[in-house]
């Protein structure tokens, strides 16, 4: 059938197809390595090809934009710098957007330390988005939520990997004036399954359950690549 299943291993797991399907017949299924790939219910599929039209792998021309200007950017707030993996640029953009009454989307941990994109409308929740998470974030239904917010006249900031940003623009089918995006220099991501297995290993090593994880903590040595994890009774770097 003529649908998203034809792209196979080229899929980047952005979930634009699943969020776009008018028949809701596309689900995202983990492969053996833990990466998401689309699975189509062939009986429900009507071959409308919306999934292909909304795929950033199938359609590359629309997101080939030249930058207007280039800046070096560093957050001026020392507290926010310490909470960030690097210079806190994305965090300062999020703070500015929220102060303007806008909406921010970015990667955050849940209680099980799974990473997914969430919506933030309050500065008190901004800390959830701080610091890099070096694992694939689940976009869930964030693209659909962005579309809804834009239709309400809200200004939106969306941060993510280049694949996720491309997926968002593909889903929207254009470049709305009130949408701002921040994509990262990315060399590829580990799968959520890989990170989950790593946390299970650390649970055994610490004889507890990891409740906090920071891929690049500055608490002890400042800028660097030192991780920090915490259980209820232990801290490990």
mmCIF file of C-alpha atoms in Angstrom:
data_model
loop_
_atom_site.group_PDB
_atom_site.id
_atom_site.type_symbol
_atom_site.label_atom_id
_atom_site.label_comp_id
_atom_site.label_asym_id
_atom_site.label_seq_id
_atom_site.Cartn_x
_atom_site.Cartn_y
_atom_site.Cartn_z
ATOM 1 C CA UNK A 1 0.000 0.000 0.000
ATOM 2 C CA UNK A 2 1.030 3.581 -0.609
ATOM 3 C CA UNK A 3 1.593 4.881 2.923
ATOM 4 C CA UNK A 4 4.294 5.722 5.468
ATOM 5 C CA UNK A 5 5.355 2.087 5.854
ATOM 6 C CA UNK A 6 7.401 2.401 2.661
ATOM 7 C CA UNK A 7 10.087 4.642 4.222
ATOM 8 C CA UNK A 8 11.195 1.842 6.587
ATOM 9 C CA UNK A 9 14.649 2.436 8.150
ATOM 10 C CA UNK A 10 14.768 6.050 6.921
ATOM 11 C CA UNK A 11 12.195 6.954 9.587
ATOM 12 C CA UNK A 12 13.442 9.375 12.267
ATOM 13 C CA UNK A 13 10.643 8.687 14.767
ATOM 14 C CA UNK A 14 9.205 12.222 14.783
ATOM 15 C CA UNK A 15 5.606 10.874 14.845
ATOM 16 C CA UNK A 16 4.315 13.515 12.425
ATOM 17 C CA UNK A 17 2.610 10.772 10.408
ATOM 18 C CA UNK A 18 0.805 9.308 13.423
ATOM 19 C CA UNK A 19 -0.439 12.740 14.486
ATOM 20 C CA UNK A 20 -1.564 13.578 10.935
ATOM 21 C CA UNK A 21 -3.453 10.427 9.961
ATOM 22 C CA UNK A 22 -7.169 11.258 9.517
ATOM 23 C CA UNK A 23 -8.125 7.612 10.176
ATOM 24 C CA UNK A 24 -5.856 7.267 13.247
ATOM 25 C CA UNK A 25 -4.534 4.009 11.829
ATOM 26 C CA UNK A 26 -0.816 4.666 12.438
ATOM 27 C CA UNK A 27 0.819 3.633 15.686
ATOM 28 C CA UNK A 28 4.483 3.921 16.632
ATOM 29 C CA UNK A 29 6.106 0.628 17.581
ATOM 30 C CA UNK A 30 9.533 0.024 19.117
ATOM 31 C CA UNK A 31 12.032 -2.032 17.163
ATOM 32 C CA UNK A 32 14.486 -4.332 18.958
ATOM 33 C CA UNK A 33 16.802 -1.383 19.679
ATOM 34 C CA UNK A 34 13.993 0.692 21.162
ATOM 35 C CA UNK A 35 13.496 3.242 18.381
ATOM 36 C CA UNK A 36 9.982 4.135 17.179
ATOM 37 C CA UNK A 37 8.788 3.172 13.715
ATOM 38 C CA UNK A 38 5.313 3.588 12.196
ATOM 39 C CA UNK A 39 2.996 0.604 11.992
ATOM 40 C CA UNK A 40 -0.039 0.983 9.723
ATOM 41 C CA UNK A 41 -3.352 -0.792 10.193
ATOM 42 C CA UNK A 42 -3.734 -1.754 6.536
ATOM 43 C CA UNK A 43 -7.440 -2.542 6.899
ATOM 44 C CA UNK A 44 -8.197 1.002 8.084
ATOM 45 C CA UNK A 45 -5.772 2.805 5.745
ATOM 46 C CA UNK A 46 -7.497 4.634 2.854
ATOM 47 C CA UNK A 47 -4.225 5.463 1.057
ATOM 48 C CA UNK A 48 -4.852 9.199 1.278
ATOM 49 C CA UNK A 49 -1.062 9.692 1.505
ATOM 50 C CA UNK A 50 -1.373 12.386 4.176
ATOM 51 C CA UNK A 51 1.252 10.506 6.188
ATOM 52 C CA UNK A 52 3.712 10.778 3.295
ATOM 53 C CA UNK A 53 2.941 14.459 2.732
ATOM 54 C CA UNK A 54 3.614 15.174 6.421
ATOM 55 C CA UNK A 55 6.857 13.182 6.592
ATOM 56 C CA UNK A 56 10.072 15.277 6.788
ATOM 57 C CA UNK A 57 12.038 12.421 5.216
ATOM 58 C CA UNK A 58 9.756 12.324 2.176
ATOM 59 C CA UNK A 59 9.605 16.123 1.881
ATOM 60 C CA UNK A 60 12.878 17.953 2.479
ATOM 61 C CA UNK A 61 12.541 21.176 0.495
ATOM 62 C CA UNK A 62 10.279 23.069 2.883
ATOM 63 C CA UNK A 63 12.755 23.137 5.785
ATOM 64 C CA UNK A 64 15.859 24.208 3.886
ATOM 65 C CA UNK A 65 16.040 27.716 5.279
ATOM 66 C CA UNK A 66 19.020 30.037 5.369
ATOM 67 C CA UNK A 67 19.672 31.716 8.750
ATOM 68 C CA UNK A 68 18.971 35.438 8.845
ATOM 69 C CA UNK A 69 21.798 36.191 11.254
ATOM 70 C CA UNK A 70 24.187 34.265 13.485
ATOM 71 C CA UNK A 71 24.923 35.095 17.122
ATOM 72 C CA UNK A 72 26.984 33.695 19.973
ATOM 73 C CA UNK A 73 24.498 33.373 22.827
ATOM 74 C CA UNK A 74 25.017 32.824 26.549
ATOM 75 C CA UNK A 75 22.593 33.154 29.435
ATOM 76 C CA UNK A 76 23.516 35.969 31.844
ATOM 77 C CA UNK A 77 21.861 34.360 34.877
ATOM 78 C CA UNK A 78 24.414 32.286 36.840
ATOM 79 C CA UNK A 79 21.733 30.133 38.485
ATOM 80 C CA UNK A 80 20.230 29.233 35.116
ATOM 81 C CA UNK A 81 23.729 28.583 33.731
ATOM 82 C CA UNK A 82 24.364 26.028 36.496
ATOM 83 C CA UNK A 83 21.067 24.292 35.764
ATOM 84 C CA UNK A 84 21.834 24.119 32.043
ATOM 85 C CA UNK A 85 24.143 21.694 30.240
ATOM 86 C CA UNK A 86 25.981 24.469 28.402
ATOM 87 C CA UNK A 87 25.321 28.181 28.061
ATOM 88 C CA UNK A 88 21.612 28.175 28.817
ATOM 89 C CA UNK A 89 20.597 29.746 25.505
ATOM 90 C CA UNK A 90 17.441 27.664 25.032
ATOM 91 C CA UNK A 91 16.436 28.352 28.624
ATOM 92 C CA UNK A 92 16.760 32.115 28.219
ATOM 93 C CA UNK A 93 14.656 31.909 25.042
ATOM 94 C CA UNK A 94 12.023 29.945 26.965
ATOM 95 C CA UNK A 95 12.045 32.460 29.811
ATOM 96 C CA UNK A 96 11.578 35.368 27.407
ATOM 97 C CA UNK A 97 8.740 33.581 25.597
ATOM 98 C CA UNK A 98 6.888 32.863 28.839
ATOM 99 C CA UNK A 99 7.293 36.447 30.018
ATOM 100 C CA UNK A 100 5.676 37.525 26.744
ATOM 101 C CA UNK A 101 2.688 35.287 27.448
ATOM 102 C CA UNK A 102 3.737 32.610 24.974
ATOM 103 C CA UNK A 103 3.839 28.834 25.182
ATOM 104 C CA UNK A 104 6.981 26.678 25.279
ATOM 105 C CA UNK A 105 7.495 23.034 24.304
ATOM 106 C CA UNK A 106 10.590 21.067 25.212
ATOM 107 C CA UNK A 107 11.984 17.790 26.526
ATOM 108 C CA UNK A 108 11.384 16.869 30.165
ATOM 109 C CA UNK A 109 11.633 13.836 32.431
ATOM 110 C CA UNK A 110 8.535 12.208 33.885
ATOM 111 C CA UNK A 111 8.491 10.429 37.251
ATOM 112 C CA UNK A 112 10.034 7.307 35.689
ATOM 113 C CA UNK A 113 12.746 9.438 33.996
ATOM 114 C CA UNK A 114 11.301 8.761 30.547
ATOM 115 C CA UNK A 115 11.826 11.798 28.302
ATOM 116 C CA UNK A 116 8.973 13.377 26.368
ATOM 117 C CA UNK A 117 7.931 16.781 25.070
ATOM 118 C CA UNK A 118 5.691 18.782 27.377
ATOM 119 C CA UNK A 119 3.911 22.118 27.216
ATOM 120 C CA UNK A 120 5.005 24.837 29.637
ATOM 121 C CA UNK A 121 2.970 27.997 30.193
ATOM 122 C CA UNK A 122 4.281 29.024 33.609
ATOM 123 C CA UNK A 123 7.799 30.108 34.582
ATOM 124 C CA UNK A 124 7.613 27.885 37.654
ATOM 125 C CA UNK A 125 7.639 24.850 35.335
ATOM 126 C CA UNK A 126 10.495 26.093 33.157
ATOM 127 C CA UNK A 127 13.096 24.234 35.220
ATOM 128 C CA UNK A 128 11.722 20.921 33.876
ATOM 129 C CA UNK A 129 13.106 21.840 30.452
ATOM 130 C CA UNK A 130 16.556 22.888 31.654
ATOM 131 C CA UNK A 131 19.666 20.805 30.901
ATOM 132 C CA UNK A 132 20.167 18.487 27.942
ATOM 133 C CA UNK A 133 18.679 15.002 27.872
ATOM 134 C CA UNK A 134 20.840 12.825 25.639
ATOM 135 C CA UNK A 135 18.081 10.395 24.720
ATOM 136 C CA UNK A 136 15.298 10.464 22.135
ATOM 137 C CA UNK A 137 12.343 12.458 23.434
ATOM 138 C CA UNK A 138 8.822 11.232 22.732
ATOM 139 C CA UNK A 139 6.963 14.047 20.903
ATOM 140 C CA UNK A 140 3.611 12.431 21.828
ATOM 141 C CA UNK A 141 0.840 14.788 20.612
ATOM 142 C CA UNK A 142 2.914 17.974 20.930
ATOM 143 C CA UNK A 143 2.600 18.869 17.220
ATOM 144 C CA UNK A 144 -1.189 18.817 17.432
ATOM 145 C CA UNK A 145 -1.038 20.931 20.585
ATOM 146 C CA UNK A 146 1.261 23.446 18.877
ATOM 147 C CA UNK A 147 -1.195 23.713 15.988
ATOM 148 C CA UNK A 148 -4.041 24.356 18.427
ATOM 149 C CA UNK A 149 -2.087 27.021 20.315
ATOM 150 C CA UNK A 150 -1.136 28.769 17.076
ATOM 151 C CA UNK A 151 -4.786 28.790 16.000
ATOM 152 C CA UNK A 152 -5.603 30.486 19.315
ATOM 153 C CA UNK A 153 -3.190 33.279 18.403
ATOM 154 C CA UNK A 154 -0.522 32.216 20.887
ATOM 155 C CA UNK A 155 3.174 32.668 20.194
ATOM 156 C CA UNK A 156 4.955 29.326 20.491
ATOM 157 C CA UNK A 157 8.568 28.277 21.086
ATOM 158 C CA UNK A 158 9.419 24.650 20.296
ATOM 159 C CA UNK A 159 12.841 23.178 21.088
ATOM 160 C CA UNK A 160 14.069 19.784 19.942
ATOM 161 C CA UNK A 161 16.326 17.847 17.611
ATOM 162 C CA UNK A 162 16.489 18.806 13.914
ATOM 163 C CA UNK A 163 14.353 15.757 13.057
ATOM 164 C CA UNK A 164 11.662 16.825 15.506
ATOM 165 C CA UNK A 165 11.673 20.415 14.259
ATOM 166 C CA UNK A 166 11.446 19.200 10.654
ATOM 167 C CA UNK A 167 8.592 16.913 11.688
ATOM 168 C CA UNK A 168 6.759 19.848 13.269
ATOM 169 C CA UNK A 169 7.026 22.007 10.151
ATOM 170 C CA UNK A 170 5.934 19.052 8.017
ATOM 171 C CA UNK A 171 2.930 18.502 10.271
ATOM 172 C CA UNK A 172 1.952 22.184 10.104
ATOM 173 C CA UNK A 173 2.576 22.367 6.366
ATOM 174 C CA UNK A 174 4.231 25.770 6.546
ATOM 175 C CA UNK A 175 6.073 28.298 8.688
ATOM 176 C CA UNK A 176 3.623 30.284 10.859
ATOM 177 C CA UNK A 177 4.769 33.772 11.856
ATOM 178 C CA UNK A 178 4.047 33.171 15.540
ATOM 179 C CA UNK A 179 6.121 29.977 15.732
ATOM 180 C CA UNK A 180 9.752 30.029 16.876
ATOM 181 C CA UNK A 181 11.880 26.890 16.858
ATOM 182 C CA UNK A 182 15.260 25.990 18.334
ATOM 183 C CA UNK A 183 16.897 22.866 16.947
ATOM 184 C CA UNK A 184 20.126 21.436 18.293
ATOM 185 C CA UNK A 185 23.366 20.285 16.736
ATOM 186 C CA UNK A 186 22.693 16.561 16.872
ATOM 187 C CA UNK A 187 24.843 13.518 16.094
ATOM 188 C CA UNK A 188 22.014 11.063 16.717
ATOM 189 C CA UNK A 189 20.267 9.927 19.889
ATOM 190 C CA UNK A 190 20.252 6.800 22.067
ATOM 191 C CA UNK A 191 16.885 5.066 22.222
ATOM 192 C CA UNK A 192 14.553 5.348 25.233
ATOM 193 C CA UNK A 193 14.933 1.589 25.689
ATOM 194 C CA UNK A 194 18.717 1.923 25.947
ATOM 195 C CA UNK A 195 18.406 4.651 28.600
ATOM 196 C CA UNK A 196 15.825 2.622 30.513
ATOM 197 C CA UNK A 197 18.188 -0.369 30.581
ATOM 198 C CA UNK A 198 20.991 1.892 31.799
ATOM 199 C CA UNK A 199 18.828 3.182 34.653
ATOM 200 C CA UNK A 200 17.949 -0.396 35.589
ATOM 201 C CA UNK A 201 21.680 -1.150 35.740
ATOM 202 C CA UNK A 202 22.271 1.874 37.990
ATOM 203 C CA UNK A 203 19.380 0.807 40.209
ATOM 204 C CA UNK A 204 21.245 -2.443 40.864
ATOM 205 C CA UNK A 205 24.564 -0.666 41.397
ATOM 206 C CA UNK A 206 23.108 1.751 43.941
ATOM 207 C CA UNK A 207 20.685 -0.735 45.527
ATOM 208 C CA UNK A 208 17.917 1.809 45.082
ATOM 209 C CA UNK A 209 15.793 3.494 42.453
ATOM 210 C CA UNK A 210 17.250 6.420 40.506
ATOM 211 C CA UNK A 211 14.895 9.378 40.957
ATOM 212 C CA UNK A 212 17.087 12.116 39.428
ATOM 213 C CA UNK A 213 19.495 12.056 36.508
ATOM 214 C CA UNK A 214 21.552 14.847 34.948
ATOM 215 C CA UNK A 215 23.649 13.999 31.888
ATOM 216 C CA UNK A 216 25.960 17.011 32.324
ATOM 217 C CA UNK A 217 26.001 18.261 35.886
ATOM 218 C CA UNK A 218 28.070 21.302 36.875
ATOM 219 C CA UNK A 219 27.612 20.783 40.624
ATOM 220 C CA UNK A 220 31.134 19.520 41.391
ATOM 221 C CA UNK A 221 33.477 20.364 38.516
ATOM 222 C CA UNK A 222 31.640 23.028 36.577
ATOM 223 C CA UNK A 223 31.609 22.758 32.805
ATOM 224 C CA UNK A 224 32.308 19.254 31.566
ATOM 225 C CA UNK A 225 30.693 15.895 30.893
ATOM 226 C CA UNK A 226 30.117 14.582 34.404
ATOM 227 C CA UNK A 227 26.755 12.944 35.038
ATOM 228 C CA UNK A 228 24.890 13.092 38.339
ATOM 229 C CA UNK A 229 22.264 10.675 39.598
ATOM 230 C CA UNK A 230 20.369 10.474 42.847
ATOM 231 C CA UNK A 231 18.365 7.866 44.707
ATOM 232 C CA UNK A 232 16.443 8.578 47.899
ATOM 233 C CA UNK A 233 19.570 7.837 49.950
ATOM 234 C CA UNK A 234 22.569 8.207 47.611
ATOM 235 C CA UNK A 235 24.196 10.618 45.188
ATOM 236 C CA UNK A 236 26.561 9.346 42.486
ATOM 237 C CA UNK A 237 28.695 11.197 39.933
#
